[in-house]
Amino acid sequence: MKRLLTTVFICIILSSPVFAEDDIIDMDVNLIDSPSFSGRKAVTQEQFDKALEQKQMRSRGLIQKFRDFLNRNKPENDPVLKSYSSNSSNEMGMSAKEINSSKPNVVLSSNLIDSFGKTIPKGHYQILYSDKDNSKTLSFVQGANIYGQIRAIDAKDNWEDNSIIYARITYPSANVARVVFSNLDVCVEGFARIADPI
């Protein structure tokens, strides 16, 4: 037993990394990554995607193909609906609370003067609605910064829209802009003067 333990102990000591002559860390990493190192050819992303698709199609067995055939009319298996829900940032799948707290976007094509005399520079803004102390306001927000606010009143906007929450800006005259905001609870509008009318 002593001889066996001594032999095992000596083997462990001699096989330790201290006695290793060639270490993989000493190799050139760029050489390993290059395609010529192992005779490999470089592959484009399109070739990789095509090969992956072929492999997935080959690995589907007869039972899976039969199951797909039986479930072909289910909405969750429709490729158009799958691509729509995964590629677009729409309101599907959001709770009513999340939808109601989302902020729609508008694009200002000219500078506006808000209800408090501040100039709102032209650009892309999110519209934030707030109702505090019976004072309704629409705020023009970029990130965490509020660039201006206009007072709002209740409105009925009868335009057809695909969204539950939306904001739009119209120009009823040459020096006035109308901002309409609507969500699940309220539809309001506010007016602002155009700083530099044409």
XYZ file of C-alpha atoms in Angstrom:
198
model
C 0.000 0.000 0.000
C 2.909 2.312 0.799
C 4.487 1.624 -2.540
C 1.200 2.408 -4.371
C 0.707 5.698 -2.537
C 4.333 6.691 -3.174
C 3.979 5.943 -6.892
C 0.752 7.962 -7.163
C 2.328 10.865 -5.270
C 5.394 10.924 -7.532
C 3.194 10.800 -10.655
C 1.172 13.769 -9.422
C 4.291 15.829 -8.702
C 5.955 15.001 -12.040
C 2.831 15.746 -14.071
C 2.340 19.197 -12.546
C 2.476 22.257 -14.851
C 5.784 23.332 -13.331
C 7.610 20.650 -15.327
C 5.717 21.278 -18.574
C 8.075 22.396 -21.332
C 5.577 23.449 -23.988
C 2.637 25.458 -22.863
C -0.259 26.491 -25.101
C -0.113 30.019 -23.685
C 3.208 30.535 -25.475
C 1.523 30.013 -28.863
C 0.495 32.919 -31.034
C -3.247 33.381 -30.526
C -3.655 35.089 -33.913
C -2.164 32.015 -35.542
C -4.789 29.797 -33.880
C -7.633 32.081 -34.980
C -6.476 32.313 -38.574
C -8.223 29.978 -41.058
C -4.910 28.789 -42.492
C -3.880 27.242 -39.145
C -6.002 24.149 -39.595
C -6.727 24.358 -43.294
C -10.181 25.870 -42.690
C -11.818 28.281 -45.076
C -13.391 31.537 -43.917
C -17.207 31.427 -43.954
C -19.512 34.377 -44.553
C -22.586 35.023 -42.415
C -24.893 34.071 -45.299
C -23.150 30.713 -45.758
C -23.354 30.049 -42.019
C -27.077 30.877 -41.895
C -27.782 28.700 -44.933
C -25.878 25.735 -43.455
C -27.675 26.154 -40.123
C -31.057 26.237 -41.855
C -30.232 23.087 -43.828
C -29.139 21.284 -40.668
C -32.343 22.245 -38.875
C -34.472 21.079 -41.787
C -32.612 17.759 -41.935
C -32.950 17.137 -38.197
C -36.743 17.393 -38.306
C -38.106 13.875 -38.330
C -41.250 12.424 -39.792
C -43.183 12.825 -36.530
C -42.268 16.527 -36.300
C -43.301 17.102 -39.917
C -46.654 15.376 -39.262
C -47.157 17.480 -36.110
C -46.403 20.662 -38.091
C -48.907 19.580 -40.753
C -51.654 19.128 -38.136
C -50.873 22.488 -36.464
C -50.459 24.490 -39.662
C -53.609 26.586 -39.127
C -52.842 27.694 -35.574
C -52.041 31.426 -35.275
C -48.891 30.833 -33.204
C -47.431 28.798 -36.091
C -48.053 31.479 -38.717
C -44.627 32.773 -39.862
C -46.047 36.200 -40.748
C -47.412 36.736 -37.243
C -44.189 35.426 -35.670
C -42.045 37.844 -37.667
C -44.396 40.742 -36.902
C -44.414 40.156 -33.157
C -40.667 39.538 -32.875
C -39.371 42.250 -35.231
C -41.603 45.205 -34.454
C -41.917 47.241 -31.328
C -45.684 47.351 -31.156
C -48.160 47.375 -28.317
C -48.981 43.651 -28.540
C -48.136 41.728 -25.406
C -48.094 44.767 -23.118
C -50.346 45.060 -20.113
C -52.854 47.909 -19.878
C -50.690 49.620 -17.260
C -47.582 49.461 -19.481
C -49.528 50.719 -22.495
C -50.956 53.621 -20.532
C -47.512 54.713 -19.297
C -45.862 54.616 -22.735
C -45.028 57.920 -24.415
C -45.774 58.408 -28.124
C -43.412 60.309 -30.418
C -43.844 63.452 -32.512
C -41.520 65.325 -34.844
C -41.398 69.104 -34.662
C -40.503 70.608 -38.008
C -40.161 74.119 -36.566
C -39.410 75.746 -33.222
C -42.422 76.222 -30.936
C -43.101 78.602 -28.066
C -44.736 76.710 -25.214
C -47.426 77.959 -22.811
C -44.805 79.410 -20.474
C -42.813 81.378 -23.079
C -40.016 78.816 -23.455
C -38.778 77.875 -26.943
C -38.984 74.198 -27.876
C -36.364 73.498 -30.579
C -37.375 71.421 -33.580
C -36.611 67.708 -33.351
C -37.988 64.361 -32.150
C -39.865 64.319 -28.834
C -41.907 62.002 -26.695
C -45.164 63.472 -25.423
C -45.890 63.021 -21.717
C -49.365 63.807 -20.412
C -49.860 64.901 -16.814
C -52.927 66.052 -14.901
C -52.049 67.682 -11.571
C -54.424 69.922 -9.631
C -56.859 70.076 -12.591
C -54.071 71.494 -14.752
C -53.544 69.289 -17.805
C -50.201 69.640 -19.568
C -48.414 67.986 -22.470
C -44.639 67.873 -21.999
C -42.064 67.542 -24.788
C -39.503 65.054 -23.479
C -36.150 63.767 -24.749
C -34.675 61.174 -22.391
C -35.035 62.626 -18.893
C -35.140 66.274 -20.057
C -38.362 68.244 -20.461
C -37.902 70.862 -23.203
C -41.294 72.520 -22.907
C -44.901 72.194 -21.768
C -48.185 73.281 -23.240
C -51.516 73.507 -21.467
C -54.092 71.008 -22.688
C -57.851 70.814 -22.856
C -60.195 67.889 -23.455
C -60.792 67.092 -27.107
C -62.443 64.610 -29.404
C -60.066 63.404 -32.073
C -61.973 61.393 -34.649
C -59.028 60.465 -36.867
C -58.591 56.771 -37.471
C -55.430 55.450 -35.833
C -53.938 51.984 -35.443
C -52.496 52.713 -32.011
C -54.128 52.802 -28.615
C -51.864 55.634 -27.494
C -50.834 58.248 -30.012
C -49.736 61.843 -30.367
C -49.794 63.923 -33.504
C -49.028 67.464 -34.452
C -50.926 69.483 -37.022
C -50.622 73.059 -38.207
C -54.116 74.619 -38.478
C -52.648 78.013 -39.447
C -49.291 79.487 -40.426
C -48.260 80.394 -36.880
C -50.101 77.857 -34.693
C -49.373 74.188 -33.971
C -51.955 71.798 -32.523
C -50.743 68.794 -30.517
C -53.232 65.963 -29.929
C -52.547 63.261 -27.328
C -54.746 60.247 -26.696
C -54.473 57.188 -24.453
C -56.918 54.734 -22.899
C -58.330 57.310 -20.488
C -58.212 60.707 -22.136
C -57.942 62.629 -25.394
C -56.532 66.148 -25.047
C -55.184 68.850 -27.308
C -52.898 71.803 -26.799
C -51.862 74.752 -28.921
C -48.484 76.437 -29.261
C -47.191 79.335 -31.312
C -44.594 78.684 -34.003
C -41.450 80.662 -33.164
C -40.368 81.339 -36.753
C -43.410 81.110 -39.069
C -42.702 80.954 -42.775
